[in-house]
CSV table of C-alpha atoms and ligand atoms in Angstrom, one decimal:
chain,number,residue,atom,x,y,z
A,23,UNK,CA,91.3,104.2,80.5
A,24,UNK,CA,92.1,107.2,82.6
A,25,UNK,CA,89.2,108.1,84.8
A,26,UNK,CA,89.7,111.7,85.7
A,27,UNK,CA,86.2,112.9,86.6
A,28,UNK,CA,83.4,111.3,88.6
A,29,UNK,CA,80.3,112.5,90.4
A,30,UNK,CA,79.2,110.5,93.4
A,31,UNK,CA,76.9,110.6,96.4
A,32,UNK,CA,78.4,110.2,99.9
A,33,UNK,CA,76.3,109.3,102.8
A,34,UNK,CA,77.4,109.2,106.4
A,35,UNK,CA,75.8,106.6,108.8
A,36,UNK,CA,72.7,107.3,110.9
A,37,UNK,CA,73.1,107.4,114.6
A,38,UNK,CA,71.6,104.3,116.4
A,39,UNK,CA,68.3,104.9,118.2
A,40,UNK,CA,68.4,105.1,122.0
A,41,UNK,CA,66.5,102.4,123.9
A,42,UNK,CA,63.4,103.1,126.0
A,43,UNK,CA,63.8,99.9,128.0
A,44,UNK,CA,62.4,99.6,131.5
A,45,UNK,CA,64.0,97.1,133.7
A,46,UNK,CA,61.8,94.1,134.5
A,47,UNK,CA,63.0,91.0,136.4
A,48,UNK,CA,62.0,88.7,139.3
A,49,UNK,CA,63.0,91.2,141.9
A,50,UNK,CA,61.7,94.3,140.2
A,51,UNK,CA,58.1,94.4,139.0
A,52,UNK,CA,58.4,98.0,137.9
A,53,UNK,CA,62.0,98.8,137.6
A,54,UNK,CA,63.8,102.0,136.5
A,55,UNK,CA,64.8,102.9,133.0
A,56,UNK,CA,67.8,101.1,131.7
A,57,UNK,CA,67.8,102.0,128.0
A,58,UNK,CA,71.3,102.8,126.6
A,59,UNK,CA,72.2,105.4,124.0
A,60,UNK,CA,72.6,104.6,120.4
A,61,UNK,CA,76.0,104.6,118.8
A,62,UNK,CA,77.1,107.3,116.4
A,63,UNK,CA,77.0,106.7,112.7
A,64,UNK,CA,80.2,106.4,110.7
A,65,UNK,CA,81.6,109.5,108.9
A,66,UNK,CA,83.0,109.6,105.4
A,67,UNK,CA,86.6,110.7,105.0
A,68,UNK,CA,88.6,111.0,101.8
A,69,UNK,CA,92.4,110.7,102.1
A,70,UNK,CA,95.1,111.6,99.6
A,71,UNK,CA,97.5,109.0,98.7
A,72,UNK,CA,100.2,108.5,96.0
A,73,UNK,CA,99.4,104.8,95.7
A,74,UNK,CA,96.3,105.4,93.6
A,75,UNK,CA,96.9,106.9,90.2
A,76,UNK,CA,93.4,107.6,89.0
A,77,UNK,CA,89.7,107.6,89.9
A,78,UNK,CA,89.0,104.1,88.4
A,79,UNK,CA,87.7,102.9,91.7
A,80,UNK,CA,84.7,105.1,91.4
A,81,UNK,CA,83.9,104.2,87.8
A,82,UNK,CA,81.0,101.9,88.8
A,83,UNK,CA,80.7,103.0,92.3
A,84,UNK,CA,78.4,106.0,92.5
A,85,UNK,CA,77.8,106.0,96.2
A,86,UNK,CA,79.9,105.8,99.3
A,87,UNK,CA,77.9,105.0,102.4
A,88,UNK,CA,79.3,104.7,105.9
A,89,UNK,CA,77.7,102.3,108.5
A,90,UNK,CA,74.9,103.2,110.8
A,91,UNK,CA,75.5,103.3,114.5
A,92,UNK,CA,74.1,100.4,116.7
A,93,UNK,CA,70.9,100.7,118.6
A,94,UNK,CA,71.0,101.2,122.3
A,95,UNK,CA,69.5,98.3,124.3
A,96,UNK,CA,68.1,97.3,127.7
A,97,UNK,CA,70.4,96.7,130.7
A,98,UNK,CA,72.2,99.9,129.9
A,99,UNK,CA,73.6,98.5,126.7
A,100,UNK,CA,75.1,101.2,124.5
A,101,UNK,CA,74.9,100.9,120.8
A,102,UNK,CA,78.2,100.4,118.9
A,103,UNK,CA,79.8,103.4,117.3
A,104,UNK,CA,80.0,102.7,113.6
A,105,UNK,CA,83.4,102.6,111.9
A,106,UNK,CA,84.2,105.6,109.7
A,107,UNK,CA,84.5,105.0,106.0
A,108,UNK,CA,87.9,106.1,104.8
A,109,UNK,CA,88.5,106.1,101.1
A,110,UNK,CA,91.8,106.7,99.3
A,111,UNK,CA,92.0,109.1,96.4
A,112,UNK,CA,95.0,110.3,94.4
A,113,UNK,CA,96.8,113.4,95.7
A,114,UNK,CA,95.9,116.1,93.2
A,115,UNK,CA,92.2,115.4,93.2
A,116,UNK,CA,89.9,118.4,93.4
A,117,UNK,CA,86.6,117.9,95.2
A,118,UNK,CA,83.6,120.1,94.6
A,119,UNK,CA,80.5,120.0,96.9
A,120,UNK,CA,77.8,120.3,94.2
A,121,UNK,CA,75.3,121.9,96.6
A,122,UNK,CA,77.5,124.6,98.1
A,123,UNK,CA,80.1,124.7,95.3
A,124,UNK,CA,82.8,124.6,97.9
A,125,UNK,CA,86.0,123.3,96.6
A,126,UNK,CA,88.6,121.2,98.4
A,127,UNK,CA,92.1,120.4,97.0
A,128,UNK,CA,93.6,117.2,98.1
A,129,UNK,CA,97.3,118.0,98.5
A,130,UNK,CA,98.5,115.6,101.2
A,131,UNK,CA,97.3,112.7,103.3
A,132,UNK,CA,95.3,114.6,105.9
A,133,UNK,CA,91.9,113.0,106.0
A,134,UNK,CA,89.2,115.3,104.8
A,135,UNK,CA,85.8,114.9,106.6
A,136,UNK,CA,83.1,115.2,104.0
A,137,UNK,CA,80.0,113.8,105.7
A,138,UNK,CA,79.7,113.6,109.4
A,139,UNK,CA,77.9,110.6,110.9
A,140,UNK,CA,74.7,111.2,112.9
A,141,UNK,CA,74.7,111.3,116.6
A,142,UNK,CA,73.2,108.3,118.4
A,143,UNK,CA,69.9,108.9,120.2
A,144,UNK,CA,69.9,109.0,124.0
A,145,UNK,CA,68.3,106.1,125.8
A,146,UNK,CA,65.7,106.7,128.5
A,147,UNK,CA,68.3,106.4,131.2
A,148,UNK,CA,69.3,109.9,130.3
A,149,UNK,CA,65.8,111.3,130.6
A,150,UNK,CA,65.2,110.1,134.1
A,151,UNK,CA,64.5,113.1,136.4
A,152,UNK,CA,63.2,113.5,140.0
A,153,UNK,CA,59.7,114.0,138.6
A,154,UNK,CA,59.8,111.3,135.9
A,155,UNK,CA,61.5,108.3,137.4
A,156,UNK,CA,60.6,105.9,134.6
A,157,UNK,CA,60.4,107.7,131.2
A,158,UNK,CA,59.3,105.2,128.6
A,159,UNK,CA,60.7,107.1,125.7
A,160,UNK,CA,64.1,107.6,124.1
A,161,UNK,CA,65.5,109.5,121.2
A,162,UNK,CA,65.9,108.4,117.6
A,163,UNK,CA,69.4,108.6,116.2
A,164,UNK,CA,70.2,111.5,113.9
A,165,UNK,CA,70.6,111.1,110.2
A,166,UNK,CA,74.2,111.3,108.8
A,167,UNK,CA,75.2,114.1,106.4
A,168,UNK,CA,74.7,113.5,102.7
A,169,UNK,CA,76.4,115.2,99.8
A,170,UNK,CA,76.8,115.0,96.1
A,171,UNK,CA,80.4,115.7,95.2
A,172,UNK,CA,82.4,115.8,92.0
A,173,UNK,CA,86.0,114.5,92.0
A,174,UNK,CA,88.4,115.8,89.4
A,175,UNK,CA,91.8,114.4,89.0
A,176,UNK,CA,94.7,116.6,88.1
A,177,UNK,CA,97.8,114.6,87.7
A,178,UNK,CA,100.6,116.3,89.6
A,179,UNK,CA,103.4,115.3,87.4
A,180,UNK,CA,106.6,117.2,87.9
A,181,UNK,CA,107.8,116.7,84.4
A,182,UNK,CA,105.6,116.8,81.3
A,183,UNK,CA,106.6,115.2,78.0
A,184,UNK,CA,105.0,117.2,75.2
A,185,UNK,CA,105.2,117.6,71.5
A,186,UNK,CA,103.6,116.7,68.2
A,187,UNK,CA,102.2,113.2,67.5
A,188,UNK,CA,104.9,110.6,66.8
A,189,UNK,CA,107.7,112.6,68.4
A,190,UNK,CA,108.7,109.7,70.6
A,191,UNK,CA,107.1,110.9,73.9
A,192,UNK,CA,105.7,107.6,75.0
A,193,UNK,CA,108.9,105.8,74.0
A,194,UNK,CA,110.8,108.1,76.3
A,195,UNK,CA,108.4,107.6,79.2
A,196,UNK,CA,108.9,103.9,78.9
A,197,UNK,CA,112.7,104.2,79.2
A,198,UNK,CA,112.7,106.9,81.8
A,199,UNK,CA,110.1,105.4,84.1
A,200,UNK,CA,108.3,102.2,85.2
A,201,UNK,CA,105.4,103.0,82.9
A,202,UNK,CA,104.6,100.7,79.9
A,203,UNK,CA,102.7,103.0,77.6
A,204,UNK,CA,101.5,102.0,74.1
A,205,UNK,CA,104.0,102.9,71.4
A,206,UNK,CA,103.3,103.0,67.7
A,207,UNK,CA,104.8,104.3,64.5
A,208,UNK,CA,101.7,106.3,63.7
A,209,UNK,CA,100.4,109.6,65.2
A,210,UNK,CA,97.9,109.6,68.1
A,211,UNK,CA,99.1,106.3,69.5
A,212,UNK,CA,98.5,107.8,72.9
A,213,UNK,CA,94.9,108.5,73.6
A,214,UNK,CA,95.0,109.1,77.3
A,215,UNK,CA,97.8,110.6,79.4
A,216,UNK,CA,100.2,108.2,80.9
A,217,UNK,CA,102.1,108.7,84.1
A,218,UNK,CA,105.2,107.0,85.3
A,219,UNK,CA,107.6,107.3,88.1
A,220,UNK,CA,111.3,108.0,87.6
A,221,UNK,CA,112.3,107.1,91.1
A,222,UNK,CA,110.1,109.5,93.1
A,223,UNK,CA,109.5,111.9,90.2
A,224,UNK,CA,106.2,111.6,88.4
A,225,UNK,CA,106.4,112.1,84.6
A,226,UNK,CA,103.4,112.6,82.4
A,227,UNK,CA,103.2,111.7,78.7
A,228,UNK,CA,100.2,113.3,77.0
A,229,UNK,CA,98.7,112.7,73.6
A,230,UNK,CA,100.4,114.5,70.7
A,231,UNK,CA,99.4,118.1,70.2
A,232,UNK,CA,98.5,119.5,66.7
A,233,UNK,CA,97.6,122.9,65.4
A,234,UNK,CA,94.2,123.8,66.8
A,235,UNK,CA,94.6,121.5,69.8
A,236,UNK,CA,93.6,124.2,72.2
A,237,UNK,CA,90.3,124.6,70.4
A,238,UNK,CA,89.7,120.9,70.5
A,239,UNK,CA,91.4,119.5,67.4
A,240,UNK,CA,93.1,116.2,67.8
A,241,UNK,CA,93.3,114.9,71.4
A,242,UNK,CA,95.7,117.2,73.2
A,243,UNK,CA,93.5,120.0,74.5
A,244,UNK,CA,91.6,117.9,76.9
A,245,UNK,CA,94.8,116.8,78.5
A,246,UNK,CA,96.7,120.1,78.6
A,247,UNK,CA,95.3,120.7,82.0
A,248,UNK,CA,97.4,117.7,83.2
A,249,UNK,CA,100.6,119.6,82.5
A,250,UNK,CA,99.5,122.8,84.1
A,251,UNK,CA,101.1,121.8,87.4
A,252,UNK,CA,104.4,120.4,86.1
A,253,UNK,CA,107.6,122.1,87.0
A,254,UNK,CA,109.4,121.4,83.7
A,255,UNK,CA,108.3,120.6,80.2
A,256,UNK,CA,110.3,118.4,77.9
A,257,UNK,CA,109.4,119.5,74.4
A,258,UNK,CA,110.1,116.5,72.2
A,259,UNK,CA,110.8,117.2,68.6
A,260,UNK,CA,111.8,114.4,66.2
A,261,UNK,CA,114.3,115.3,63.5
A,262,UNK,CA,113.3,113.0,60.7
A,263,UNK,CA,110.8,115.1,58.9
A,264,UNK,CA,109.3,118.6,58.7
A,265,UNK,CA,110.7,121.9,59.6
A,266,UNK,CA,111.9,121.7,63.2
A,267,UNK,CA,111.3,125.3,64.1
A,268,UNK,CA,107.8,125.2,62.6
A,269,UNK,CA,107.0,122.2,64.7
A,270,UNK,CA,108.3,123.9,67.8
A,271,UNK,CA,106.2,127.0,67.1
A,272,UNK,CA,103.0,125.0,66.4
A,273,UNK,CA,103.1,123.5,69.9
A,274,UNK,CA,104.0,126.8,71.6
A,275,UNK,CA,101.1,128.5,69.8
A,276,UNK,CA,98.7,125.9,71.3
A,277,UNK,CA,100.0,126.7,74.7
A,278,UNK,CA,99.4,130.3,74.1
A,279,UNK,CA,95.8,129.6,73.1
A,280,UNK,CA,95.1,127.2,76.0
A,281,UNK,CA,96.9,128.9,78.9
A,282,UNK,CA,99.8,131.3,78.2
A,283,UNK,CA,101.2,130.5,81.7
A,284,UNK,CA,102.4,127.3,80.1
A,285,UNK,CA,104.8,129.4,78.0
A,286,UNK,CA,106.5,130.6,81.2
A,287,UNK,CA,107.4,127.1,82.4
A,288,UNK,CA,111.0,126.0,82.2
A,289,UNK,CA,111.4,124.1,79.0
A,290,UNK,CA,113.9,121.6,77.8
A,291,UNK,CA,114.1,121.0,74.0
A,292,UNK,CA,114.7,117.4,73.4
A,293,UNK,CA,115.6,116.5,69.8
A,294,UNK,CA,114.6,112.8,69.4
A,295,UNK,CA,115.3,109.9,67.1
A,296,UNK,CA,118.8,111.2,66.4
A,297,UNK,CA,119.9,107.7,65.2
A,298,UNK,CA,117.8,108.3,62.1
A,299,UNK,CA,119.5,111.5,61.0
A,300,UNK,CA,123.1,112.6,60.2
A,301,UNK,CA,125.4,114.5,62.4
A,302,UNK,CA,125.0,117.7,60.4
A,303,UNK,CA,121.2,117.8,61.0
A,304,UNK,CA,121.7,117.3,64.7
A,305,UNK,CA,124.3,120.1,65.0
A,306,UNK,CA,122.3,122.5,62.9
A,307,UNK,CA,119.1,122.0,65.0
A,308,UNK,CA,121.0,122.2,68.3
A,309,UNK,CA,122.5,125.5,67.2
A,310,UNK,CA,119.1,126.8,66.2
A,311,UNK,CA,117.7,126.4,69.7
A,312,UNK,CA,120.9,127.4,71.5
A,313,UNK,CA,120.7,130.7,69.6
A,314,UNK,CA,117.2,131.1,71.1
A,315,UNK,CA,118.8,130.6,74.5
A,316,UNK,CA,117.0,127.4,75.0
A,317,UNK,CA,118.3,124.4,76.9
A,318,UNK,CA,118.6,121.7,74.3
A,319,UNK,CA,119.4,118.0,74.5
A,320,UNK,CA,119.4,115.1,72.1
A,321,UNK,CA,118.3,111.6,72.5
A,322,UNK,CA,117.9,108.2,70.8
A,323,UNK,CA,116.2,105.2,72.2
A,324,UNK,CA,119.2,103.2,70.8
A,325,UNK,CA,121.8,105.2,72.7
A,326,UNK,CA,121.5,104.3,76.4
A,327,UNK,CA,124.0,107.1,77.2
A,328,UNK,CA,121.7,109.7,75.8
A,329,UNK,CA,118.9,108.4,77.9
A,330,UNK,CA,121.1,108.4,81.0
A,331,UNK,CA,122.2,112.0,80.3
A,332,UNK,CA,118.6,113.1,80.0
A,333,UNK,CA,117.7,111.4,83.3
A,334,UNK,CA,120.6,113.2,85.0
A,335,UNK,CA,119.4,116.6,83.7
A,336,UNK,CA,115.8,115.8,84.7
A,337,UNK,CA,116.8,114.8,88.2
A,338,UNK,CA,118.5,118.2,88.7
A,339,UNK,CA,115.7,120.3,87.4
A,340,UNK,CA,112.8,119.1,89.6
B,27,LIG,N1,114.6,105.1,65.5
B,27,LIG,C1,114.0,105.6,66.5
B,27,LIG,N2,112.7,105.4,66.6
B,27,LIG,C2,112.1,106.0,67.7
B,27,LIG,C3,112.8,106.7,68.7
B,27,LIG,N3,111.9,107.1,69.6
B,27,LIG,C4,110.7,106.7,69.2
B,27,LIG,N4,110.8,106.0,68.0
B,27,LIG,C5,109.7,105.4,67.3
B,27,LIG,O1,108.8,106.5,66.9
B,27,LIG,C6,107.4,106.0,66.9
B,27,LIG,C7,106.5,106.9,67.7
B,27,LIG,O2,106.9,106.8,69.1
B,27,LIG,P1,105.9,107.1,70.3
B,27,LIG,O3,106.7,107.0,71.5
B,27,LIG,O4,104.7,106.3,70.2
B,27,LIG,O5,105.5,108.6,69.9
B,27,LIG,P2,104.6,109.6,70.7
B,27,LIG,O6,105.2,110.9,70.7
B,27,LIG,O7,104.2,109.1,72.0
B,27,LIG,O8,103.3,109.6,69.7
B,27,LIG,P3,101.8,110.0,70.0
B,27,LIG,O9,101.4,109.2,71.2
B,27,LIG,O10,101.0,109.6,68.8
B,27,LIG,O11,101.7,111.4,70.2
B,27,LIG,C8,107.5,104.6,67.3
B,27,LIG,O12,107.5,103.7,66.2
B,27,LIG,C9,108.8,104.5,68.1
B,27,LIG,O13,109.3,103.2,68.0
B,27,LIG,C10,114.2,106.8,68.6
B,27,LIG,O14,114.9,107.3,69.4
B,27,LIG,N5,114.7,106.2,67.4
B,28,LIG,MG1,102.4,108.6,72.7
């Protein structure tokens, strides 16, 4: 299951308390202050990475808490500074601070400081003055910052495979990339977007779109946001049944309804399952799209050369 939205609490560590210790030993009945400072609390950072594909890690984890700083001690002992908590999230995640509504986009691996750890309290050593040689007090450590945040994943695929249900999108993803999506000879096999890597190029396969998808019919609308950032769309249209142009227009109409910017994206028409139709049908449909000045390719899973040719074209367009 693709986890693409979570709300969680993040809490930086508290600073350690300073120590109010006064030195006592055999030589000194009433010695000076020797209480050390507390250590600072750990901060919480989120870091973009390409190694994590979704927000699954947070599915049952509703809170990220960094360590508290160590307490200061007698004999000038300073408390330990706590380690920061650094958590990897996928590049492409949008973070919203739910109190301030401030939004951060994770676009690279620069650590983003979200909750700063509390400062350690000062020990009594630091409060010693000419008039108060032996202060018996120290500071408490400061609390760490706390925030409620929302993480939203937007897959940054460079290429999006789109089309009606059963067009062969997931099959293509499985031959173009390392992904192993579910493939079935019935519509709506894909219920969640899949993403695979063709070398270094991420390709997304989204559930099939149908008329009314942009208003919530079928499954597609919820996932159209995942293709908003792609550079190229591969519009898969299978040739075995239905009017090819009608099918093309149905999907384009959904783009128009959802976000007309999608219509401006470079588009490759991919006529699929050509092993199941005759040469005449292929030629006729290619001509149709060529006349519309569209870039059109054909493909069959059973023709390795057609898959290789498609790969080559995709590599040059991203
Ligand atoms: N003969 C033939 N069958 C194909 C080809 N490509 C896909 N298929 C078959 O078509 C059916 C649908 O393939 P999928 O890849 O699941 O289609 P999809 O577009 O992902 O479908 P949804 O996830 O429902 O939108 C499966 O039975 C595939 O085996 C092809 O090139 N030739
Ligand atoms: Mg599919």
